mmCIF file with all atom_site columns, C-alpha atoms in Angstrom:
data_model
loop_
_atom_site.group_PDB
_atom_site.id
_atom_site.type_symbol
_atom_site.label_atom_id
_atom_site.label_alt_id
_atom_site.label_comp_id
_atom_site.label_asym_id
_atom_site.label_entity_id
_atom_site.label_seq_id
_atom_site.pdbx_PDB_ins_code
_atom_site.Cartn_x
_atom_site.Cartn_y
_atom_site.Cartn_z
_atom_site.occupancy
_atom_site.B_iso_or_equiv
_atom_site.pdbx_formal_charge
_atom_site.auth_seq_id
_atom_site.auth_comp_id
_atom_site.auth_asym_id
_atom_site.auth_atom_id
_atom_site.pdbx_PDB_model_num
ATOM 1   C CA . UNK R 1 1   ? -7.212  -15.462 -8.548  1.00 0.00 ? 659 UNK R CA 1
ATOM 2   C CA . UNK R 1 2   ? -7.778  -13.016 -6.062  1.00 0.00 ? 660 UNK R CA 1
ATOM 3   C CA . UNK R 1 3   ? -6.790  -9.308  -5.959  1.00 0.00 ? 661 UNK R CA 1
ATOM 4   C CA . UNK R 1 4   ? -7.081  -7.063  -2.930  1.00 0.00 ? 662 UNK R CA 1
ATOM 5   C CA . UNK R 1 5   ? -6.474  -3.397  -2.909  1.00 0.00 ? 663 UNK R CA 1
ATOM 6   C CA . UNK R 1 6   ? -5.670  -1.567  0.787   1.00 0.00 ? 664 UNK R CA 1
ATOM 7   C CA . UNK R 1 7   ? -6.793  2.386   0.915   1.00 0.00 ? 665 UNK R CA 1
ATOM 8   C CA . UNK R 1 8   ? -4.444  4.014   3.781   1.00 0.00 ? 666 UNK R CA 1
ATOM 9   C CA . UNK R 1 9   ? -5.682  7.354   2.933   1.00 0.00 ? 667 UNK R CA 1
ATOM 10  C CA . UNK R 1 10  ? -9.009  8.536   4.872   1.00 0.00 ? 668 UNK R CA 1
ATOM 11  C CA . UNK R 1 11  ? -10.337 9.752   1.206   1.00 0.00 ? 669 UNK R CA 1
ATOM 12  C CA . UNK R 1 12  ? -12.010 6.997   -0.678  1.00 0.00 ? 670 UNK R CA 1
ATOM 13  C CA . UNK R 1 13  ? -12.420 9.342   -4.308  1.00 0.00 ? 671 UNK R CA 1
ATOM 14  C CA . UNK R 1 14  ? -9.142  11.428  -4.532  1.00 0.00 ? 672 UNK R CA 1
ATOM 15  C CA . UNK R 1 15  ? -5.470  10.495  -5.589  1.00 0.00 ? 673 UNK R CA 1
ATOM 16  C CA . UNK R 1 16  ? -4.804  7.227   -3.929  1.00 0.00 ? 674 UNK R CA 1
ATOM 17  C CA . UNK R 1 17  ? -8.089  5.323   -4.299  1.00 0.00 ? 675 UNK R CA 1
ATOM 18  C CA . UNK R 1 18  ? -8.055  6.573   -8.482  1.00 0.00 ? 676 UNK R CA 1
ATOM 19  C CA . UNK R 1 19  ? -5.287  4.929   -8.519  1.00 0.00 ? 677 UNK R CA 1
ATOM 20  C CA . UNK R 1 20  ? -5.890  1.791   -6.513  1.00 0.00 ? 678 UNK R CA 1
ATOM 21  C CA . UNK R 1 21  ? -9.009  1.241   -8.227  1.00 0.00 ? 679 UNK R CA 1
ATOM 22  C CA . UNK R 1 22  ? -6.677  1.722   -11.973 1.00 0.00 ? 680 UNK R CA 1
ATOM 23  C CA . UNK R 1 23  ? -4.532  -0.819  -9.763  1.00 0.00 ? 681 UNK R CA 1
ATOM 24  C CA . UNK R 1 24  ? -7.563  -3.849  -9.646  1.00 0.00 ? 682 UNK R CA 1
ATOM 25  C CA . UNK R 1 25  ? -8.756  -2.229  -13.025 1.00 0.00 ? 683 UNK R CA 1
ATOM 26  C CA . UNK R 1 26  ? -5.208  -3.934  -14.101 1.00 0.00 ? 684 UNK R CA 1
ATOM 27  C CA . UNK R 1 27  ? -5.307  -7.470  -12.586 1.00 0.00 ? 685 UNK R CA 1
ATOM 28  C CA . UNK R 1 28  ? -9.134  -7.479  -13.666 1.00 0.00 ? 686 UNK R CA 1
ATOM 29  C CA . UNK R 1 29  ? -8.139  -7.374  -17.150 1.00 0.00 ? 687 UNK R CA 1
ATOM 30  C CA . UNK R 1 30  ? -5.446  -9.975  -16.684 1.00 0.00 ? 688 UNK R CA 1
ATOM 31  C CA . UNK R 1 31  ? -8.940  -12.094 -14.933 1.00 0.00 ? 689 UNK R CA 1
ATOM 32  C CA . UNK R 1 32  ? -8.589  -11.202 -11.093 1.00 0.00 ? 690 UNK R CA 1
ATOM 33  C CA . UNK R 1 33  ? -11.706 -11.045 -8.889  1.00 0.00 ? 691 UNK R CA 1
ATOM 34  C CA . UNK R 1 34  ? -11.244 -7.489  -7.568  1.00 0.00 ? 692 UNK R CA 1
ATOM 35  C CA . UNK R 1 35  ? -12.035 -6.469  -3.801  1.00 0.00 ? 693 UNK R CA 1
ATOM 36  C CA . UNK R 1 36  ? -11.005 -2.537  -2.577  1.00 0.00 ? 694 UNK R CA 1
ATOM 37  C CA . UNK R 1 37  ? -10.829 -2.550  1.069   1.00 0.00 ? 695 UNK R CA 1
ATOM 38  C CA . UNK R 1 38  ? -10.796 1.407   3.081   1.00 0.00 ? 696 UNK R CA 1
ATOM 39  C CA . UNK R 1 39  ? -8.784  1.216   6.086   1.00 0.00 ? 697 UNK R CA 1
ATOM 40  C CA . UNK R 1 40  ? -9.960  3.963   7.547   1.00 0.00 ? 698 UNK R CA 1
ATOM 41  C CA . UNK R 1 41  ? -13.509 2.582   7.753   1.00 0.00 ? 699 UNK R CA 1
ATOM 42  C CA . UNK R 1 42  ? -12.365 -0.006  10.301  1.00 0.00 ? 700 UNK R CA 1
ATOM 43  C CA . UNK R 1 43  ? -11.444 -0.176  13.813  1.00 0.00 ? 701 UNK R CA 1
ATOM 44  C CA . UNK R 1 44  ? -8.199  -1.492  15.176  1.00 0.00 ? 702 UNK R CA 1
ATOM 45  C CA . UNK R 1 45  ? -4.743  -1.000  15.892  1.00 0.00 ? 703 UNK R CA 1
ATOM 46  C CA . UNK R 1 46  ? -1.114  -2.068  15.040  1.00 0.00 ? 704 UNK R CA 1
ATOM 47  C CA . UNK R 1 47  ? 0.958   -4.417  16.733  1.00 0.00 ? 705 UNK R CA 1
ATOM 48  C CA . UNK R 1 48  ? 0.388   -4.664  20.479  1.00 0.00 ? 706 UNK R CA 1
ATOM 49  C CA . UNK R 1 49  ? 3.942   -6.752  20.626  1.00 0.00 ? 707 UNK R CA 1
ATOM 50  C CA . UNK R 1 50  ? 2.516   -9.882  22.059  1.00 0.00 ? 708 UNK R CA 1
ATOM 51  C CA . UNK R 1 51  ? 4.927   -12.121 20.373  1.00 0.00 ? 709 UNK R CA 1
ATOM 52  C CA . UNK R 1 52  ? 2.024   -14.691 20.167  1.00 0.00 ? 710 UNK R CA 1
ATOM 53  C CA . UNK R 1 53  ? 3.136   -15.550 16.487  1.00 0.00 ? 711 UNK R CA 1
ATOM 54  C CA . UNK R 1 54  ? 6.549   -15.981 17.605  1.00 0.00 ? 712 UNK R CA 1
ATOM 55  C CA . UNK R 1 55  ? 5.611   -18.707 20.958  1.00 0.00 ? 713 UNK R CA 1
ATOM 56  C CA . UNK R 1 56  ? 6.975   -22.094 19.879  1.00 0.00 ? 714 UNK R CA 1
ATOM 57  C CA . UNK R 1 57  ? 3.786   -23.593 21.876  1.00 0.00 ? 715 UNK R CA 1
ATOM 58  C CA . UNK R 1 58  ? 0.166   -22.303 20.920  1.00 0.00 ? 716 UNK R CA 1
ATOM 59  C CA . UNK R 1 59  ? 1.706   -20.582 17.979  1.00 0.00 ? 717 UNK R CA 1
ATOM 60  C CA . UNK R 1 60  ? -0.396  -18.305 15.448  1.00 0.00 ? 718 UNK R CA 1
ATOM 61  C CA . UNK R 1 61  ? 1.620   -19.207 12.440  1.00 0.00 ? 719 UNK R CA 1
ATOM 62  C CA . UNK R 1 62  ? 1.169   -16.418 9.947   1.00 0.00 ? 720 UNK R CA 1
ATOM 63  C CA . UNK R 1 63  ? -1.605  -15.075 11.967  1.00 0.00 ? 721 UNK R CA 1
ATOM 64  C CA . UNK R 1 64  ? -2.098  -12.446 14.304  1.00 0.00 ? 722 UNK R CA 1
ATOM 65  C CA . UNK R 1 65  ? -3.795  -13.417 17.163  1.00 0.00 ? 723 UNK R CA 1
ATOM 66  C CA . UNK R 1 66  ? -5.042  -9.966  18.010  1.00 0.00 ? 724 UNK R CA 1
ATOM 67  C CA . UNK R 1 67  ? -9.369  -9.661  17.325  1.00 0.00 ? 725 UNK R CA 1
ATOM 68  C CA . UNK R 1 68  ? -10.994 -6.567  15.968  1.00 0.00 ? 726 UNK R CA 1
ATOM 69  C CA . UNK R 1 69  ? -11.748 -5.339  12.259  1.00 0.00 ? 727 UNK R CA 1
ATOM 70  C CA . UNK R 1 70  ? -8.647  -6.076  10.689  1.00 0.00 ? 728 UNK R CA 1
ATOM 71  C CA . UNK R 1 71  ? -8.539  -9.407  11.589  1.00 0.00 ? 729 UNK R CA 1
ATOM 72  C CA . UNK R 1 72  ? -10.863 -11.266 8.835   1.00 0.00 ? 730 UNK R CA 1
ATOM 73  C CA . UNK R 1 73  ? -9.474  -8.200  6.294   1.00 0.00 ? 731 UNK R CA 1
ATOM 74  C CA . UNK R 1 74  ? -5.806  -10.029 6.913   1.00 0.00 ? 732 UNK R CA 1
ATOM 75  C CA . UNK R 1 75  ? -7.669  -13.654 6.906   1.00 0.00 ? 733 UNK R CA 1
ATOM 76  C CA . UNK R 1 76  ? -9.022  -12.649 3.033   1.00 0.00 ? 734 UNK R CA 1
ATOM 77  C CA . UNK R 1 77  ? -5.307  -11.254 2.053   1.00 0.00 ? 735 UNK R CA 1
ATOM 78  C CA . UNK R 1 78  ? -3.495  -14.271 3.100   1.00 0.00 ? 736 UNK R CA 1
ATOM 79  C CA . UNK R 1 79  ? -5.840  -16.236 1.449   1.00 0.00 ? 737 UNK R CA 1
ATOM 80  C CA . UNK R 1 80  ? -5.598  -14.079 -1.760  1.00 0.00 ? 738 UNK R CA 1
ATOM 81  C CA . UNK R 1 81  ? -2.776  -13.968 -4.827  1.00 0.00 ? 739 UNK R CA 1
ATOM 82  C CA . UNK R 1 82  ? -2.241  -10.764 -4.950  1.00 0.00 ? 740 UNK R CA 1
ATOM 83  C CA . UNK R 1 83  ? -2.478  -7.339  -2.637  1.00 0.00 ? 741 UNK R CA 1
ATOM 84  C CA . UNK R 1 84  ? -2.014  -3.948  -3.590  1.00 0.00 ? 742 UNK R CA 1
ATOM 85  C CA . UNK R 1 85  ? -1.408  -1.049  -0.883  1.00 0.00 ? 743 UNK R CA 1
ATOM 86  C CA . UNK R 1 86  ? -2.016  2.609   -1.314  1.00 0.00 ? 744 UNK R CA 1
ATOM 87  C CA . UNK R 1 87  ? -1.308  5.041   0.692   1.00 0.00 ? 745 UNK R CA 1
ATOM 88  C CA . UNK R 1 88  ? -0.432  9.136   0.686   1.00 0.00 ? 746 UNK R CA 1
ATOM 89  C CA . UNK R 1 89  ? 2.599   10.559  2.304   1.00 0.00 ? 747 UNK R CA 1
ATOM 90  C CA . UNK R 1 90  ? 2.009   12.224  5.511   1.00 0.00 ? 748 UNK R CA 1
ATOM 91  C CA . UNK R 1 91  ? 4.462   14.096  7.859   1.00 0.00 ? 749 UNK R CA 1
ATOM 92  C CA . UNK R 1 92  ? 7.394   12.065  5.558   1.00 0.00 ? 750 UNK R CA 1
ATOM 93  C CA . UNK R 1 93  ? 5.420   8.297   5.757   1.00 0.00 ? 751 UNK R CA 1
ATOM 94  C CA . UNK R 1 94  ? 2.976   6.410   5.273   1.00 0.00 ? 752 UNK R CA 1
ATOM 95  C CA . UNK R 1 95  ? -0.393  7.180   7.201   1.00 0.00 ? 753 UNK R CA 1
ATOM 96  C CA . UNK R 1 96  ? -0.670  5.630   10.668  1.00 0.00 ? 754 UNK R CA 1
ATOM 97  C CA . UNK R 1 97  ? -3.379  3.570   9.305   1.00 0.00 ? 755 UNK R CA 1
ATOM 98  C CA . UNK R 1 98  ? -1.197  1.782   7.003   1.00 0.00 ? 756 UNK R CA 1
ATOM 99  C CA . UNK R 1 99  ? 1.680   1.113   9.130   1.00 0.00 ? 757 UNK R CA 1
ATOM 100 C CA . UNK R 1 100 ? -0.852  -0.091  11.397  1.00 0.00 ? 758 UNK R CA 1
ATOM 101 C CA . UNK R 1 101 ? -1.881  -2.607  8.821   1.00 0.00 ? 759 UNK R CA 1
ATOM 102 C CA . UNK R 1 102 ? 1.743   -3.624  7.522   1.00 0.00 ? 760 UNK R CA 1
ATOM 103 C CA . UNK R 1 103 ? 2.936   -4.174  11.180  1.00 0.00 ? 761 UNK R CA 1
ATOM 104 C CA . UNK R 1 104 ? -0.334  -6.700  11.623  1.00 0.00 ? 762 UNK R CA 1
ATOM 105 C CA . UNK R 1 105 ? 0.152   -8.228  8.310   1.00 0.00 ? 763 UNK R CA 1
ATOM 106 C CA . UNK R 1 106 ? 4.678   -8.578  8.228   1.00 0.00 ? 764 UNK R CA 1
ATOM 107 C CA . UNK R 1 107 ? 5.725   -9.142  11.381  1.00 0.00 ? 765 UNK R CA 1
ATOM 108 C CA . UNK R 1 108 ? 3.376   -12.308 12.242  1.00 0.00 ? 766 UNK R CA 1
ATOM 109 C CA . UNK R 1 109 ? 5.132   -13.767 8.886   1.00 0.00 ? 767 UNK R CA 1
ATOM 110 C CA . UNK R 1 110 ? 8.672   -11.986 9.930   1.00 0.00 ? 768 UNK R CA 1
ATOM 111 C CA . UNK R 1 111 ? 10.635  -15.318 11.206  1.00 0.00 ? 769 UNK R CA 1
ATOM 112 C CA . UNK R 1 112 ? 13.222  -14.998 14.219  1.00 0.00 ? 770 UNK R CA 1
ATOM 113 C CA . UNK R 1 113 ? 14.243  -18.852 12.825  1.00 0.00 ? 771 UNK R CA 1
ATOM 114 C CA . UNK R 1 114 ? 15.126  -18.663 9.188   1.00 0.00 ? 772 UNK R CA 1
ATOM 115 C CA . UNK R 1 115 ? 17.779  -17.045 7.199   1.00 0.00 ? 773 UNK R CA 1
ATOM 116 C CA . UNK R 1 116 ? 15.304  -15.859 4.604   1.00 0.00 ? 774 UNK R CA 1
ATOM 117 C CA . UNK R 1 117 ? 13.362  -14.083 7.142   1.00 0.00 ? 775 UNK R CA 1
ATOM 118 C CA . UNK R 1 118 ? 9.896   -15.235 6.349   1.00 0.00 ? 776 UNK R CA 1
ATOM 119 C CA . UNK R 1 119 ? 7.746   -17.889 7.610   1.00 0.00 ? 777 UNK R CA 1
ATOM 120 C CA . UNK R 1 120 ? 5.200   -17.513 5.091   1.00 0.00 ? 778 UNK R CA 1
ATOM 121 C CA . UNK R 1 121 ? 4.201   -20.619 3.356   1.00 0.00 ? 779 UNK R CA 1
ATOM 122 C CA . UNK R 1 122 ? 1.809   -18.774 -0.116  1.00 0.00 ? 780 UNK R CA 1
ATOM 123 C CA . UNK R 1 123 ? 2.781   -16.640 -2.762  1.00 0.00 ? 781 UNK R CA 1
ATOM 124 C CA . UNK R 1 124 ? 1.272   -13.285 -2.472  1.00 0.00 ? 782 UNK R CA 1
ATOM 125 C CA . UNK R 1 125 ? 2.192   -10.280 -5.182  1.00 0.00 ? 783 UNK R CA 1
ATOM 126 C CA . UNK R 1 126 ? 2.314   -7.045  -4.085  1.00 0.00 ? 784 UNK R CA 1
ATOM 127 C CA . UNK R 1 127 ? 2.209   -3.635  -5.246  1.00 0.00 ? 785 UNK R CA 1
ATOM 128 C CA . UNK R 1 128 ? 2.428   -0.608  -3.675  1.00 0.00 ? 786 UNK R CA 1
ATOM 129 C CA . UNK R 1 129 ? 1.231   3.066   -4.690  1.00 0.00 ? 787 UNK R CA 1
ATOM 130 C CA . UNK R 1 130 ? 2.467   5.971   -2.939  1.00 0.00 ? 788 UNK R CA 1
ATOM 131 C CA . UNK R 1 131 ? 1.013   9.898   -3.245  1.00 0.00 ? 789 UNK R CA 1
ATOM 132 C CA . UNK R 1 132 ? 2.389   12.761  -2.200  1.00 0.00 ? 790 UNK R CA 1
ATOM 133 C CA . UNK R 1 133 ? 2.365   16.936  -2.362  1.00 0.00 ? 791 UNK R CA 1
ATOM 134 C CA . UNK R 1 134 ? 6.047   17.099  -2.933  1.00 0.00 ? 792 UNK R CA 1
ATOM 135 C CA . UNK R 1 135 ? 7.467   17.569  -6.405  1.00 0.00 ? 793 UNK R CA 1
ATOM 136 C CA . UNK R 1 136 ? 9.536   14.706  -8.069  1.00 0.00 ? 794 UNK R CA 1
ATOM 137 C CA . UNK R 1 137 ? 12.664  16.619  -8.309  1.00 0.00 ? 795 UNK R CA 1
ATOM 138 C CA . UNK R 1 138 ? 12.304  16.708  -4.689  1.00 0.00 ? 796 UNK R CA 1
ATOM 139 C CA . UNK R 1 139 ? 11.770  12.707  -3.801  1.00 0.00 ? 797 UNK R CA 1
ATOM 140 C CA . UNK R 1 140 ? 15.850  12.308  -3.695  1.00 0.00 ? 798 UNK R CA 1
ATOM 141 C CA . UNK R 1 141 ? 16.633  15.252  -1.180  1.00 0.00 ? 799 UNK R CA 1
ATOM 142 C CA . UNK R 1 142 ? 13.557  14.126  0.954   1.00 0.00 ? 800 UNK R CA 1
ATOM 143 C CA . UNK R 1 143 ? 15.062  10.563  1.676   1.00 0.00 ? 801 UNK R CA 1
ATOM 144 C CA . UNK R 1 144 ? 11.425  8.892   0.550   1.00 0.00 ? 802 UNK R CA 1
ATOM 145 C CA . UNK R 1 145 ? 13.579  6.300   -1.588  1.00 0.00 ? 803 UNK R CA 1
ATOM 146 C CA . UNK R 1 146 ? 14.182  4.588   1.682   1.00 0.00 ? 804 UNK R CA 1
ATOM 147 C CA . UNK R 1 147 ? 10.612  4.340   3.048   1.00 0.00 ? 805 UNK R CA 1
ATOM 148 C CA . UNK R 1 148 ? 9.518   2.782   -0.792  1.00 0.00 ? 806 UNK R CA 1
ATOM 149 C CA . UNK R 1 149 ? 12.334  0.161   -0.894  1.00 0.00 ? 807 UNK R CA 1
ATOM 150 C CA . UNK R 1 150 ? 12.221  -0.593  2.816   1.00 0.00 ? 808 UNK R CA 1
ATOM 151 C CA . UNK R 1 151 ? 8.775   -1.444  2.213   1.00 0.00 ? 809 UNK R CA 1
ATOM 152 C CA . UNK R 1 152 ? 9.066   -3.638  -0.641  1.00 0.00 ? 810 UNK R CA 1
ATOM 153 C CA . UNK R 1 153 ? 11.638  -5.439  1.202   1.00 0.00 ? 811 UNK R CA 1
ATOM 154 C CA . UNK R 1 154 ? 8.968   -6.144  3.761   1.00 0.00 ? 812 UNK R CA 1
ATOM 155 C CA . UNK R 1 155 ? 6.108   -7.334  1.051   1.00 0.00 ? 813 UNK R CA 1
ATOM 156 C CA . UNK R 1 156 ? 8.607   -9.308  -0.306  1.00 0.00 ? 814 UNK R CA 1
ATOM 157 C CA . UNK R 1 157 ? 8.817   -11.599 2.888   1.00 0.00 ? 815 UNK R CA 1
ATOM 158 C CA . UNK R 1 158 ? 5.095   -12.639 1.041   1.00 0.00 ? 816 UNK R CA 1
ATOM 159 C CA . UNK R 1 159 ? 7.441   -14.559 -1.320  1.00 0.00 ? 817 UNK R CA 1
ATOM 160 C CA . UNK R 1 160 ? 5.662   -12.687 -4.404  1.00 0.00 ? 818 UNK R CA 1
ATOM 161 C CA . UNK R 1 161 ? 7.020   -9.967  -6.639  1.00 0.00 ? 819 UNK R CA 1
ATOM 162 C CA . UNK R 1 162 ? 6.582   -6.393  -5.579  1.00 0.00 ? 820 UNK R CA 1
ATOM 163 C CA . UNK R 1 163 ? 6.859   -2.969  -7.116  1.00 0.00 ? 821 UNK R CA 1
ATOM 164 C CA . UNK R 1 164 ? 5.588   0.490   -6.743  1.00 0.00 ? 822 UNK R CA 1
ATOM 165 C CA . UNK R 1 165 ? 4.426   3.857   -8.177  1.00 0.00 ? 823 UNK R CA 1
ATOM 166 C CA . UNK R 1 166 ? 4.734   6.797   -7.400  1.00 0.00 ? 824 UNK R CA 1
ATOM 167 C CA . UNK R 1 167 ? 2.415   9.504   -8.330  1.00 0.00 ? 825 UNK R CA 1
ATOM 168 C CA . UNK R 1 168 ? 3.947   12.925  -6.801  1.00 0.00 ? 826 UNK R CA 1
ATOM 169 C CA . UNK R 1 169 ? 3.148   16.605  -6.605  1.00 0.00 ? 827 UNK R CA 1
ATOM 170 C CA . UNK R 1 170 ? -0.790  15.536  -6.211  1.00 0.00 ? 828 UNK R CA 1
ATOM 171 C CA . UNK R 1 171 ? -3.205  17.964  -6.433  1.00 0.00 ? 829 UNK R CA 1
ATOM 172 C CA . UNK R 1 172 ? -4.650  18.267  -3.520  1.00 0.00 ? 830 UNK R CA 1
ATOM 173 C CA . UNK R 1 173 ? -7.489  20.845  -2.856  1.00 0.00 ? 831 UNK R CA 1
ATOM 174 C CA . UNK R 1 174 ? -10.700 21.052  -5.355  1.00 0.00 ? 832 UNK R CA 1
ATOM 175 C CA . UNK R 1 175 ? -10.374 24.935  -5.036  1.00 0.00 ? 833 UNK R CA 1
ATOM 176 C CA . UNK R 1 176 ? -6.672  26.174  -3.838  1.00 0.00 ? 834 UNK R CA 1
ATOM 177 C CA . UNK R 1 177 ? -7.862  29.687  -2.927  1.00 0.00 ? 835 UNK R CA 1
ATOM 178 C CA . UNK R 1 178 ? -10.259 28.330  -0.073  1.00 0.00 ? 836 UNK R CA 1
ATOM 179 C CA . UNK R 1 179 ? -7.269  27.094  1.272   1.00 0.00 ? 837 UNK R CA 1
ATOM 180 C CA . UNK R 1 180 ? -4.063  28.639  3.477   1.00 0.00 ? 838 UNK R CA 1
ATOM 181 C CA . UNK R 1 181 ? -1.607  27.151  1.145   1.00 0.00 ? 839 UNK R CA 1
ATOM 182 C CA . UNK R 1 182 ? 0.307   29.970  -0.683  1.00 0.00 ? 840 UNK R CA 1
ATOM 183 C CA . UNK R 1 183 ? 3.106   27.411  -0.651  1.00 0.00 ? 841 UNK R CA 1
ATOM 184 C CA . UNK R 1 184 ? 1.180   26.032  -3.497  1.00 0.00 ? 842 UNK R CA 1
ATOM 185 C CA . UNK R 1 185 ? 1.406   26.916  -7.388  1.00 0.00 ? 843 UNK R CA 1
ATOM 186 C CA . UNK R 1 186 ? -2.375  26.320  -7.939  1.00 0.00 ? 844 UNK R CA 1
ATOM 187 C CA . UNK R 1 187 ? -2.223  26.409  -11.922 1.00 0.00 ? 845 UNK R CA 1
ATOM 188 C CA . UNK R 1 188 ? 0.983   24.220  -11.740 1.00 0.00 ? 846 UNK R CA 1
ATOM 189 C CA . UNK R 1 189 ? -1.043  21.768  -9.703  1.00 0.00 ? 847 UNK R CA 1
ATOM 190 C CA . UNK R 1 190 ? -3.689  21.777  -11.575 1.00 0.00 ? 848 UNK R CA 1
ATOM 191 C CA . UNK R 1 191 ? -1.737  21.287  -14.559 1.00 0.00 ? 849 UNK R CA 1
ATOM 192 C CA . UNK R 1 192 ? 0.367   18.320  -13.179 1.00 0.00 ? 850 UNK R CA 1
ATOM 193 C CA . UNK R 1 193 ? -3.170  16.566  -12.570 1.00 0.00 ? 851 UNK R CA 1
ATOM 194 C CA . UNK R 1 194 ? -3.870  17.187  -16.603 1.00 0.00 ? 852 UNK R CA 1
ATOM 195 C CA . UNK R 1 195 ? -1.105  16.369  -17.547 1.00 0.00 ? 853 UNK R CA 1
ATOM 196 C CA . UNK R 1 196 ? 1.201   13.587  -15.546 1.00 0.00 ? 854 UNK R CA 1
ATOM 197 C CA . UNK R 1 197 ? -1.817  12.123  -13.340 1.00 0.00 ? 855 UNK R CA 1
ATOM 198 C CA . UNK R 1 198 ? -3.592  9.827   -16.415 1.00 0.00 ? 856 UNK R CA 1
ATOM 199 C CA . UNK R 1 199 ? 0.477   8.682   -16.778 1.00 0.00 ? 857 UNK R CA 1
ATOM 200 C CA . UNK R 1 200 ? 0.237   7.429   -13.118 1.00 0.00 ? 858 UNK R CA 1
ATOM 201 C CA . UNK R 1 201 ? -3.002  5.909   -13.738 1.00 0.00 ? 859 UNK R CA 1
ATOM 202 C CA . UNK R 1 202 ? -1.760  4.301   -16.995 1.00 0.00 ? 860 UNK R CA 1
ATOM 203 C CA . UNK R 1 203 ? 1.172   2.559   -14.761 1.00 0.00 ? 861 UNK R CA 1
ATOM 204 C CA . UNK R 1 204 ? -1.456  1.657   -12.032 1.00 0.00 ? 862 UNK R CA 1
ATOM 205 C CA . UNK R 1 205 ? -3.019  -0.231  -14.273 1.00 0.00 ? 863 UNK R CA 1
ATOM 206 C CA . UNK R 1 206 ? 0.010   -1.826  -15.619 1.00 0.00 ? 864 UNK R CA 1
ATOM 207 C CA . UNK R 1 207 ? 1.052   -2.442  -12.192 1.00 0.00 ? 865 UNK R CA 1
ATOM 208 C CA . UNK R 1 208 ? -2.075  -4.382  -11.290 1.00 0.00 ? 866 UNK R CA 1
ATOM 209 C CA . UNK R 1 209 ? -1.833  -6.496  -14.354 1.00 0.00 ? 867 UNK R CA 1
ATOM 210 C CA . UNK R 1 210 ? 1.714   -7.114  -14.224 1.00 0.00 ? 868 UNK R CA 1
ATOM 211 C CA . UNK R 1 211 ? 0.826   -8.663  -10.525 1.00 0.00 ? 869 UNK R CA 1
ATOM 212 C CA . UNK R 1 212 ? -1.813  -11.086 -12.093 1.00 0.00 ? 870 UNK R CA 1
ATOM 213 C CA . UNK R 1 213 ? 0.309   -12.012 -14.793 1.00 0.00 ? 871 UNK R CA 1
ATOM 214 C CA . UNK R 1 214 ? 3.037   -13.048 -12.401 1.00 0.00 ? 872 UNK R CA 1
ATOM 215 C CA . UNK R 1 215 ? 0.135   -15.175 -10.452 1.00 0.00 ? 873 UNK R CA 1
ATOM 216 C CA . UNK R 1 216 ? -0.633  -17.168 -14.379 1.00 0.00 ? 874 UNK R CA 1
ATOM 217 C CA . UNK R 1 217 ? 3.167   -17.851 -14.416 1.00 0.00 ? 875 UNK R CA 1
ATOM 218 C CA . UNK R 1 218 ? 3.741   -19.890 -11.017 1.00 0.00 ? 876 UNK R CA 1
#
């Protein structure tokens, strides 16, 4: 059993790759082999719209045909059981880099044939953590609730479970006063990181073994 985790953030220590590595801490314990992948250490781009996966003659079945880094990153998750995505919030979405990725990845599998959507043949599970600045109470009013479940939607065409977390009101500076961001309640930050961030981790982790548990059952 297989477990792959995808950093979109360009920051391989801070809030989204803690809690992508508490993520494949998770299926580890349930007995995945564990592989963390940075997206923004590879070269490529997103979908160039050459419909090559959708030609009825020649056809890249669940592949996209385009060649650069991604491509043997997206060879080793379709091969795997489970994949876990990470990425912060930036300018209300996910980073570039990860749509990049999910656009490469969904729409070769996206079928323009079946009623379920999905040409996929495997079972992958998914999980998806998401990171952000903006305060809980604020998630509603922001209209994120769409991005998270359109996404799932999307992962689901993998024919696996999928879920998310989301770990909001980061803290996002090491030292707030070296920073133009009066915006920001330093001490409330910092005290959201003591005090709700090891709660985010904790459901990481569950996250991540829930995944390879749901692998065990099929």
């Amino acid at each position: 059993m297989k477990a792959i985790a995808i950093n979109g953030s360009p920051r391989k220590n801070w809030n989204t790759a803690t809690l992508l590595k508490k993520a494949l801490d998770g299926a580890a314990s349930a007995g995945a082999e564990v592989e963390l992948i940075h997206l923004y250490d590879l070269e490529f781009k997103g979908c160039c719209s050459c419909f090559s996966c959708k030609r009825k003659e020649g056809r890249s079945s669940e592949r996209c045909v385009m060649k650069d880094d991604l491509t043997e990153v997206l060879e080793r998750v379709i091969a795997s059981e489970i994949l876990l995505l990470g990425s912060p919030i930036y300018l209300g979405n996910i980073t570039g880099e990860m749509k990049s990725f999910m656009e490469r990845l969904i729409f070769a599998v996206l079928s323009y044939d079946r009623a379920e959507r999905t040409d996929f043949k495997g079972v992958i599970q998914t999980g998806f953590i998401y990171t952000m600045g903006l305060p809980y109470e604020m998630l509603g009013s922001a209209g994120y609730q769409y991005i998270f479940e359109n996404n799932k939607n999307y992962l689901r065409l993998l024919n696996g479970h999928s879920e998310y977390v989301i770990s909001a009101d980061c803290y996002q500076f090491d030292d707030y006063s070296k920073y133009a961001a009066s915006n920001f309640d330093a001490e409330h930050k910092a005290q959201v990181r003591k005090e709700r961030f090891p709660i985010d981790c904790q459901n990481a982790f569950e996250m991540g073994k829930r995944s390879a548990l749901y692998v065990d059952q099929l």
